[in-house]
Amino acid sequence: MTGKTYSPRRQSWVAGAALFAAIMMITVGFFQALEGIAAIIANEFYVPTRNYIYVIDVTAWGWIHLVLGVAVGVAGWGVMVAQLWARIVGIAAAVLSAVANFFFIPYYPFWAMLIIALDIFIIWTLCVYGKREAREAGMRES
């Protein structure tokens, strides 16, 4: 540590952004898990809007979204308690979630694009939020 300190304003902004990202991760994970459960239970619920080059069975998409939803939600909880593993898992899960939702666009376009936008925000926040900021913002660090 170089001894550099940040202003209280920046510390509160970083802590607020990290907390917001953690809550968004939990929310996105919950909604993505529900999306996956809907695709698993009711296979005909999602119908492609037009011919699309990437066609995968809706039940397979359901399982993908369910697993990614749980991973993003658990990582969100970990980010909330300032765990390093959660930031790493959160970035990886958000990237996979964005890619999966890109391929899910023909089935549910608006929802998929909304989740992609939230995933991009989560990735950005977790990349700029580091151990030093967590410590200086007073969040629990281990």
JSON list of C-alpha atoms in Angstrom, two decimals:
[
{"chain": "A", "resi": 1, "resn": "MET", "atom": "CA", "xyz": [0.00, 0.00, 0.00]},
{"chain": "A", "resi": 2, "resn": "THR", "atom": "CA", "xyz": [1.43, 3.35, -1.03]},
{"chain": "A", "resi": 3, "resn": "GLY", "atom": "CA", "xyz": [-0.26, 5.31, 1.72]},
{"chain": "A", "resi": 4, "resn": "LYS", "atom": "CA", "xyz": [-2.43, 7.22, -0.73]},
{"chain": "A", "resi": 5, "resn": "THR", "atom": "CA", "xyz": [-5.78, 8.12, 0.73]},
{"chain": "A", "resi": 6, "resn": "TYR", "atom": "CA", "xyz": [-8.95, 9.07, -1.04]},
{"chain": "A", "resi": 7, "resn": "SER", "atom": "CA", "xyz": [-11.41, 11.78, -0.12]},
{"chain": "A", "resi": 8, "resn": "PRO", "atom": "CA", "xyz": [-14.46, 10.78, 1.92]},
{"chain": "A", "resi": 9, "resn": "ARG", "atom": "CA", "xyz": [-16.60, 11.70, -1.09]},
{"chain": "A", "resi": 10, "resn": "ARG", "atom": "CA", "xyz": [-14.80, 9.19, -3.32]},
{"chain": "A", "resi": 11, "resn": "GLN", "atom": "CA", "xyz": [-14.86, 6.55, -0.59]},
{"chain": "A", "resi": 12, "resn": "SER", "atom": "CA", "xyz": [-18.62, 6.90, -0.20]},
{"chain": "A", "resi": 13, "resn": "TRP", "atom": "CA", "xyz": [-19.11, 6.84, -3.98]},
{"chain": "A", "resi": 14, "resn": "VAL", "atom": "CA", "xyz": [-17.07, 3.64, -4.33]},
{"chain": "A", "resi": 15, "resn": "ALA", "atom": "CA", "xyz": [-18.86, 1.96, -1.43]},
{"chain": "A", "resi": 16, "resn": "GLY", "atom": "CA", "xyz": [-22.22, 3.05, -2.82]},
{"chain": "A", "resi": 17, "resn": "ALA", "atom": "CA", "xyz": [-21.43, 1.81, -6.32]},
{"chain": "A", "resi": 18, "resn": "ALA", "atom": "CA", "xyz": [-20.21, -1.53, -4.95]},
{"chain": "A", "resi": 19, "resn": "LEU", "atom": "CA", "xyz": [-23.31, -1.93, -2.80]},
{"chain": "A", "resi": 20, "resn": "PHE", "atom": "CA", "xyz": [-25.53, -1.01, -5.75]},
{"chain": "A", "resi": 21, "resn": "ALA", "atom": "CA", "xyz": [-23.70, -3.53, -7.97]},
{"chain": "A", "resi": 22, "resn": "ALA", "atom": "CA", "xyz": [-24.09, -6.22, -5.29]},
{"chain": "A", "resi": 23, "resn": "ILE", "atom": "CA", "xyz": [-27.82, -5.57, -5.01]},
{"chain": "A", "resi": 24, "resn": "MET", "atom": "CA", "xyz": [-28.16, -5.51, -8.80]},
{"chain": "A", "resi": 25, "resn": "MET", "atom": "CA", "xyz": [-26.28, -8.82, -9.01]},
{"chain": "A", "resi": 26, "resn": "ILE", "atom": "CA", "xyz": [-28.64, -10.42, -6.52]},
{"chain": "A", "resi": 27, "resn": "THR", "atom": "CA", "xyz": [-31.65, -8.99, -8.38]},
{"chain": "A", "resi": 28, "resn": "VAL", "atom": "CA", "xyz": [-30.36, -10.00, -11.83]},
{"chain": "A", "resi": 29, "resn": "GLY", "atom": "CA", "xyz": [-29.49, -13.45, -10.50]},
{"chain": "A", "resi": 30, "resn": "PHE", "atom": "CA", "xyz": [-32.99, -13.87, -9.07]},
{"chain": "A", "resi": 31, "resn": "PHE", "atom": "CA", "xyz": [-34.70, -12.74, -12.28]},
{"chain": "A", "resi": 32, "resn": "GLN", "atom": "CA", "xyz": [-32.40, -14.84, -14.44]},
{"chain": "A", "resi": 33, "resn": "ALA", "atom": "CA", "xyz": [-33.10, -17.90, -12.29]},
{"chain": "A", "resi": 34, "resn": "LEU", "atom": "CA", "xyz": [-36.85, -17.26, -12.66]},
{"chain": "A", "resi": 35, "resn": "GLU", "atom": "CA", "xyz": [-36.35, -16.93, -16.42]},
{"chain": "A", "resi": 36, "resn": "GLY", "atom": "CA", "xyz": [-34.57, -20.28, -16.40]},
{"chain": "A", "resi": 37, "resn": "ILE", "atom": "CA", "xyz": [-37.26, -21.97, -14.32]},
{"chain": "A", "resi": 38, "resn": "ALA", "atom": "CA", "xyz": [-39.95, -20.65, -16.68]},
{"chain": "A", "resi": 39, "resn": "ALA", "atom": "CA", "xyz": [-38.06, -22.07, -19.67]},
{"chain": "A", "resi": 40, "resn": "ILE", "atom": "CA", "xyz": [-37.59, -25.45, -17.96]},
{"chain": "A", "resi": 41, "resn": "ILE", "atom": "CA", "xyz": [-41.20, -25.81, -16.78]},
{"chain": "A", "resi": 42, "resn": "ALA", "atom": "CA", "xyz": [-43.02, -24.34, -19.82]},
{"chain": "A", "resi": 43, "resn": "ASN", "atom": "CA", "xyz": [-40.94, -25.17, -22.87]},
{"chain": "A", "resi": 44, "resn": "GLU", "atom": "CA", "xyz": [-43.34, -23.28, -25.18]},
{"chain": "A", "resi": 45, "resn": "PHE", "atom": "CA", "xyz": [-43.25, -20.06, -23.09]},
{"chain": "A", "resi": 46, "resn": "TYR", "atom": "CA", "xyz": [-40.35, -18.61, -25.10]},
{"chain": "A", "resi": 47, "resn": "VAL", "atom": "CA", "xyz": [-40.77, -18.65, -28.88]},
{"chain": "A", "resi": 48, "resn": "PRO", "atom": "CA", "xyz": [-38.16, -17.20, -31.23]},
{"chain": "A", "resi": 49, "resn": "THR", "atom": "CA", "xyz": [-39.25, -13.95, -32.88]},
{"chain": "A", "resi": 50, "resn": "ARG", "atom": "CA", "xyz": [-37.71, -14.82, -36.27]},
{"chain": "A", "resi": 51, "resn": "ASN", "atom": "CA", "xyz": [-35.17, -17.12, -37.85]},
{"chain": "A", "resi": 52, "resn": "TYR", "atom": "CA", "xyz": [-31.93, -16.82, -35.95]},
{"chain": "A", "resi": 53, "resn": "ILE", "atom": "CA", "xyz": [-28.59, -18.39, -36.72]},
{"chain": "A", "resi": 54, "resn": "TYR", "atom": "CA", "xyz": [-28.08, -19.58, -33.11]},
{"chain": "A", "resi": 55, "resn": "VAL", "atom": "CA", "xyz": [-30.94, -21.91, -32.30]},
{"chain": "A", "resi": 56, "resn": "ILE", "atom": "CA", "xyz": [-30.72, -23.84, -29.04]},
{"chain": "A", "resi": 57, "resn": "ASP", "atom": "CA", "xyz": [-33.47, -25.75, -27.29]},
{"chain": "A", "resi": 58, "resn": "VAL", "atom": "CA", "xyz": [-35.39, -23.58, -24.83]},
{"chain": "A", "resi": 59, "resn": "THR", "atom": "CA", "xyz": [-34.99, -26.14, -22.04]},
{"chain": "A", "resi": 60, "resn": "ALA", "atom": "CA", "xyz": [-31.20, -25.97, -22.44]},
{"chain": "A", "resi": 61, "resn": "TRP", "atom": "CA", "xyz": [-31.45, -22.17, -22.22]},
{"chain": "A", "resi": 62, "resn": "GLY", "atom": "CA", "xyz": [-33.49, -22.63, -19.06]},
{"chain": "A", "resi": 63, "resn": "TRP", "atom": "CA", "xyz": [-30.76, -24.64, -17.37]},
{"chain": "A", "resi": 64, "resn": "ILE", "atom": "CA", "xyz": [-28.08, -22.19, -18.54]},
{"chain": "A", "resi": 65, "resn": "HIS", "atom": "CA", "xyz": [-30.03, -19.22, -17.14]},
{"chain": "A", "resi": 66, "resn": "LEU", "atom": "CA", "xyz": [-30.81, -21.02, -13.89]},
{"chain": "A", "resi": 67, "resn": "VAL", "atom": "CA", "xyz": [-27.15, -21.87, -13.22]},
{"chain": "A", "resi": 68, "resn": "LEU", "atom": "CA", "xyz": [-25.94, -18.39, -14.22]},
{"chain": "A", "resi": 69, "resn": "GLY", "atom": "CA", "xyz": [-28.65, -16.77, -12.10]},
{"chain": "A", "resi": 70, "resn": "VAL", "atom": "CA", "xyz": [-27.58, -18.67, -9.01]},
{"chain": "A", "resi": 71, "resn": "ALA", "atom": "CA", "xyz": [-23.89, -17.89, -9.68]},
{"chain": "A", "resi": 72, "resn": "VAL", "atom": "CA", "xyz": [-24.54, -14.16, -10.14]},
{"chain": "A", "resi": 73, "resn": "GLY", "atom": "CA", "xyz": [-26.78, -14.02, -7.05]},
{"chain": "A", "resi": 74, "resn": "VAL", "atom": "CA", "xyz": [-24.26, -15.79, -4.80]},
{"chain": "A", "resi": 75, "resn": "ALA", "atom": "CA", "xyz": [-21.44, -13.59, -6.11]},
{"chain": "A", "resi": 76, "resn": "GLY", "atom": "CA", "xyz": [-23.61, -10.53, -5.38]},
{"chain": "A", "resi": 77, "resn": "TRP", "atom": "CA", "xyz": [-23.92, -11.59, -1.77]},
{"chain": "A", "resi": 78, "resn": "GLY", "atom": "CA", "xyz": [-20.14, -12.04, -1.65]},
{"chain": "A", "resi": 79, "resn": "VAL", "atom": "CA", "xyz": [-19.55, -8.57, -3.09]},
{"chain": "A", "resi": 80, "resn": "MET", "atom": "CA", "xyz": [-21.90, -7.16, -0.46]},
{"chain": "A", "resi": 81, "resn": "VAL", "atom": "CA", "xyz": [-19.60, -8.51, 2.27]},
{"chain": "A", "resi": 82, "resn": "ALA", "atom": "CA", "xyz": [-16.45, -7.40, 0.33]},
{"chain": "A", "resi": 83, "resn": "GLN", "atom": "CA", "xyz": [-15.02, -10.79, -0.62]},
{"chain": "A", "resi": 84, "resn": "LEU", "atom": "CA", "xyz": [-12.32, -10.90, -3.32]},
{"chain": "A", "resi": 85, "resn": "TRP", "atom": "CA", "xyz": [-13.54, -14.24, -4.69]},
{"chain": "A", "resi": 86, "resn": "ALA", "atom": "CA", "xyz": [-16.97, -12.69, -5.21]},
{"chain": "A", "resi": 87, "resn": "ARG", "atom": "CA", "xyz": [-15.58, -9.90, -7.40]},
{"chain": "A", "resi": 88, "resn": "ILE", "atom": "CA", "xyz": [-13.73, -12.44, -9.55]},
{"chain": "A", "resi": 89, "resn": "VAL", "atom": "CA", "xyz": [-16.70, -14.81, -9.78]},
{"chain": "A", "resi": 90, "resn": "GLY", "atom": "CA", "xyz": [-19.04, -11.84, -10.29]},
{"chain": "A", "resi": 91, "resn": "ILE", "atom": "CA", "xyz": [-17.07, -10.55, -13.28]},
{"chain": "A", "resi": 92, "resn": "ALA", "atom": "CA", "xyz": [-16.88, -14.01, -14.84]},
{"chain": "A", "resi": 93, "resn": "ALA", "atom": "CA", "xyz": [-20.57, -14.75, -14.19]},
{"chain": "A", "resi": 94, "resn": "ALA", "atom": "CA", "xyz": [-21.65, -11.35, -15.53]},
{"chain": "A", "resi": 95, "resn": "VAL", "atom": "CA", "xyz": [-19.63, -11.90, -18.72]},
{"chain": "A", "resi": 96, "resn": "LEU", "atom": "CA", "xyz": [-21.20, -15.34, -19.20]},
{"chain": "A", "resi": 97, "resn": "SER", "atom": "CA", "xyz": [-24.62, -13.90, -18.40]},
{"chain": "A", "resi": 98, "resn": "ALA", "atom": "CA", "xyz": [-24.20, -11.17, -21.02]},
{"chain": "A", "resi": 99, "resn": "VAL", "atom": "CA", "xyz": [-23.09, -13.70, -23.64]},
{"chain": "A", "resi": 100, "resn": "ALA", "atom": "CA", "xyz": [-25.96, -16.06, -22.80]},
{"chain": "A", "resi": 101, "resn": "ASN", "atom": "CA", "xyz": [-28.46, -13.23, -23.01]},
{"chain": "A", "resi": 102, "resn": "PHE", "atom": "CA", "xyz": [-27.02, -12.13, -26.36]},
{"chain": "A", "resi": 103, "resn": "PHE", "atom": "CA", "xyz": [-27.89, -15.57, -27.71]},
{"chain": "A", "resi": 104, "resn": "PHE", "atom": "CA", "xyz": [-31.29, -15.35, -25.98]},
{"chain": "A", "resi": 105, "resn": "ILE", "atom": "CA", "xyz": [-32.29, -12.14, -27.83]},
{"chain": "A", "resi": 106, "resn": "PRO", "atom": "CA", "xyz": [-34.58, -13.86, -30.38]},
{"chain": "A", "resi": 107, "resn": "TYR", "atom": "CA", "xyz": [-36.60, -15.45, -27.57]},
{"chain": "A", "resi": 108, "resn": "TYR", "atom": "CA", "xyz": [-37.13, -12.39, -25.36]},
{"chain": "A", "resi": 109, "resn": "PRO", "atom": "CA", "xyz": [-35.44, -9.33, -26.93]},
{"chain": "A", "resi": 110, "resn": "PHE", "atom": "CA", "xyz": [-36.17, -6.49, -24.51]},
{"chain": "A", "resi": 111, "resn": "TRP", "atom": "CA", "xyz": [-35.45, -8.53, -21.40]},
{"chain": "A", "resi": 112, "resn": "ALA", "atom": "CA", "xyz": [-32.21, -9.93, -22.82]},
{"chain": "A", "resi": 113, "resn": "MET", "atom": "CA", "xyz": [-30.93, -6.47, -23.77]},
{"chain": "A", "resi": 114, "resn": "LEU", "atom": "CA", "xyz": [-31.85, -5.11, -20.33]},
{"chain": "A", "resi": 115, "resn": "ILE", "atom": "CA", "xyz": [-29.91, -7.90, -18.60]},
{"chain": "A", "resi": 116, "resn": "ILE", "atom": "CA", "xyz": [-26.93, -7.31, -20.93]},
{"chain": "A", "resi": 117, "resn": "ALA", "atom": "CA", "xyz": [-26.88, -3.61, -19.97]},
{"chain": "A", "resi": 118, "resn": "LEU", "atom": "CA", "xyz": [-27.03, -4.47, -16.25]},
{"chain": "A", "resi": 119, "resn": "ASP", "atom": "CA", "xyz": [-24.26, -7.05, -16.70]},
{"chain": "A", "resi": 120, "resn": "ILE", "atom": "CA", "xyz": [-22.03, -4.45, -18.36]},
{"chain": "A", "resi": 121, "resn": "PHE", "atom": "CA", "xyz": [-22.59, -2.06, -15.45]},
{"chain": "A", "resi": 122, "resn": "ILE", "atom": "CA", "xyz": [-21.81, -4.83, -12.97]},
{"chain": "A", "resi": 123, "resn": "ILE", "atom": "CA", "xyz": [-18.59, -5.74, -14.80]},
{"chain": "A", "resi": 124, "resn": "TRP", "atom": "CA", "xyz": [-17.46, -2.12, -14.85]},
{"chain": "A", "resi": 125, "resn": "THR", "atom": "CA", "xyz": [-18.22, -1.59, -11.17]},
{"chain": "A", "resi": 126, "resn": "LEU", "atom": "CA", "xyz": [-16.45, -4.75, -10.06]},
{"chain": "A", "resi": 127, "resn": "CYS", "atom": "CA", "xyz": [-13.40, -3.87, -12.14]},
{"chain": "A", "resi": 128, "resn": "VAL", "atom": "CA", "xyz": [-12.96, -0.41, -10.60]},
{"chain": "A", "resi": 129, "resn": "TYR", "atom": "CA", "xyz": [-13.82, -1.52, -7.06]},
{"chain": "A", "resi": 130, "resn": "GLY", "atom": "CA", "xyz": [-10.69, -2.84, -5.38]},
{"chain": "A", "resi": 131, "resn": "LYS", "atom": "CA", "xyz": [-9.46, -4.04, -2.01]},
{"chain": "A", "resi": 132, "resn": "ARG", "atom": "CA", "xyz": [-8.09, -0.63, -1.04]},
{"chain": "A", "resi": 133, "resn": "GLU", "atom": "CA", "xyz": [-11.42, 1.07, -1.74]},
{"chain": "A", "resi": 134, "resn": "ALA", "atom": "CA", "xyz": [-13.27, -1.54, 0.31]},
{"chain": "A", "resi": 135, "resn": "ARG", "atom": "CA", "xyz": [-10.89, -1.07, 3.23]},
{"chain": "A", "resi": 136, "resn": "GLU", "atom": "CA", "xyz": [-11.01, 2.72, 3.08]},
{"chain": "A", "resi": 137, "resn": "ALA", "atom": "CA", "xyz": [-14.77, 2.77, 2.72]},
{"chain": "A", "resi": 138, "resn": "GLY", "atom": "CA", "xyz": [-15.04, 0.77, 5.94]},
{"chain": "A", "resi": 139, "resn": "MET", "atom": "CA", "xyz": [-16.54, -2.37, 4.40]},
{"chain": "A", "resi": 140, "resn": "ARG", "atom": "CA", "xyz": [-15.60, -5.70, 5.91]},
{"chain": "A", "resi": 141, "resn": "GLU", "atom": "CA", "xyz": [-12.56, -7.20, 4.18]},
{"chain": "A", "resi": 142, "resn": "SER", "atom": "CA", "xyz": [-11.08, -10.65, 4.66]}
]
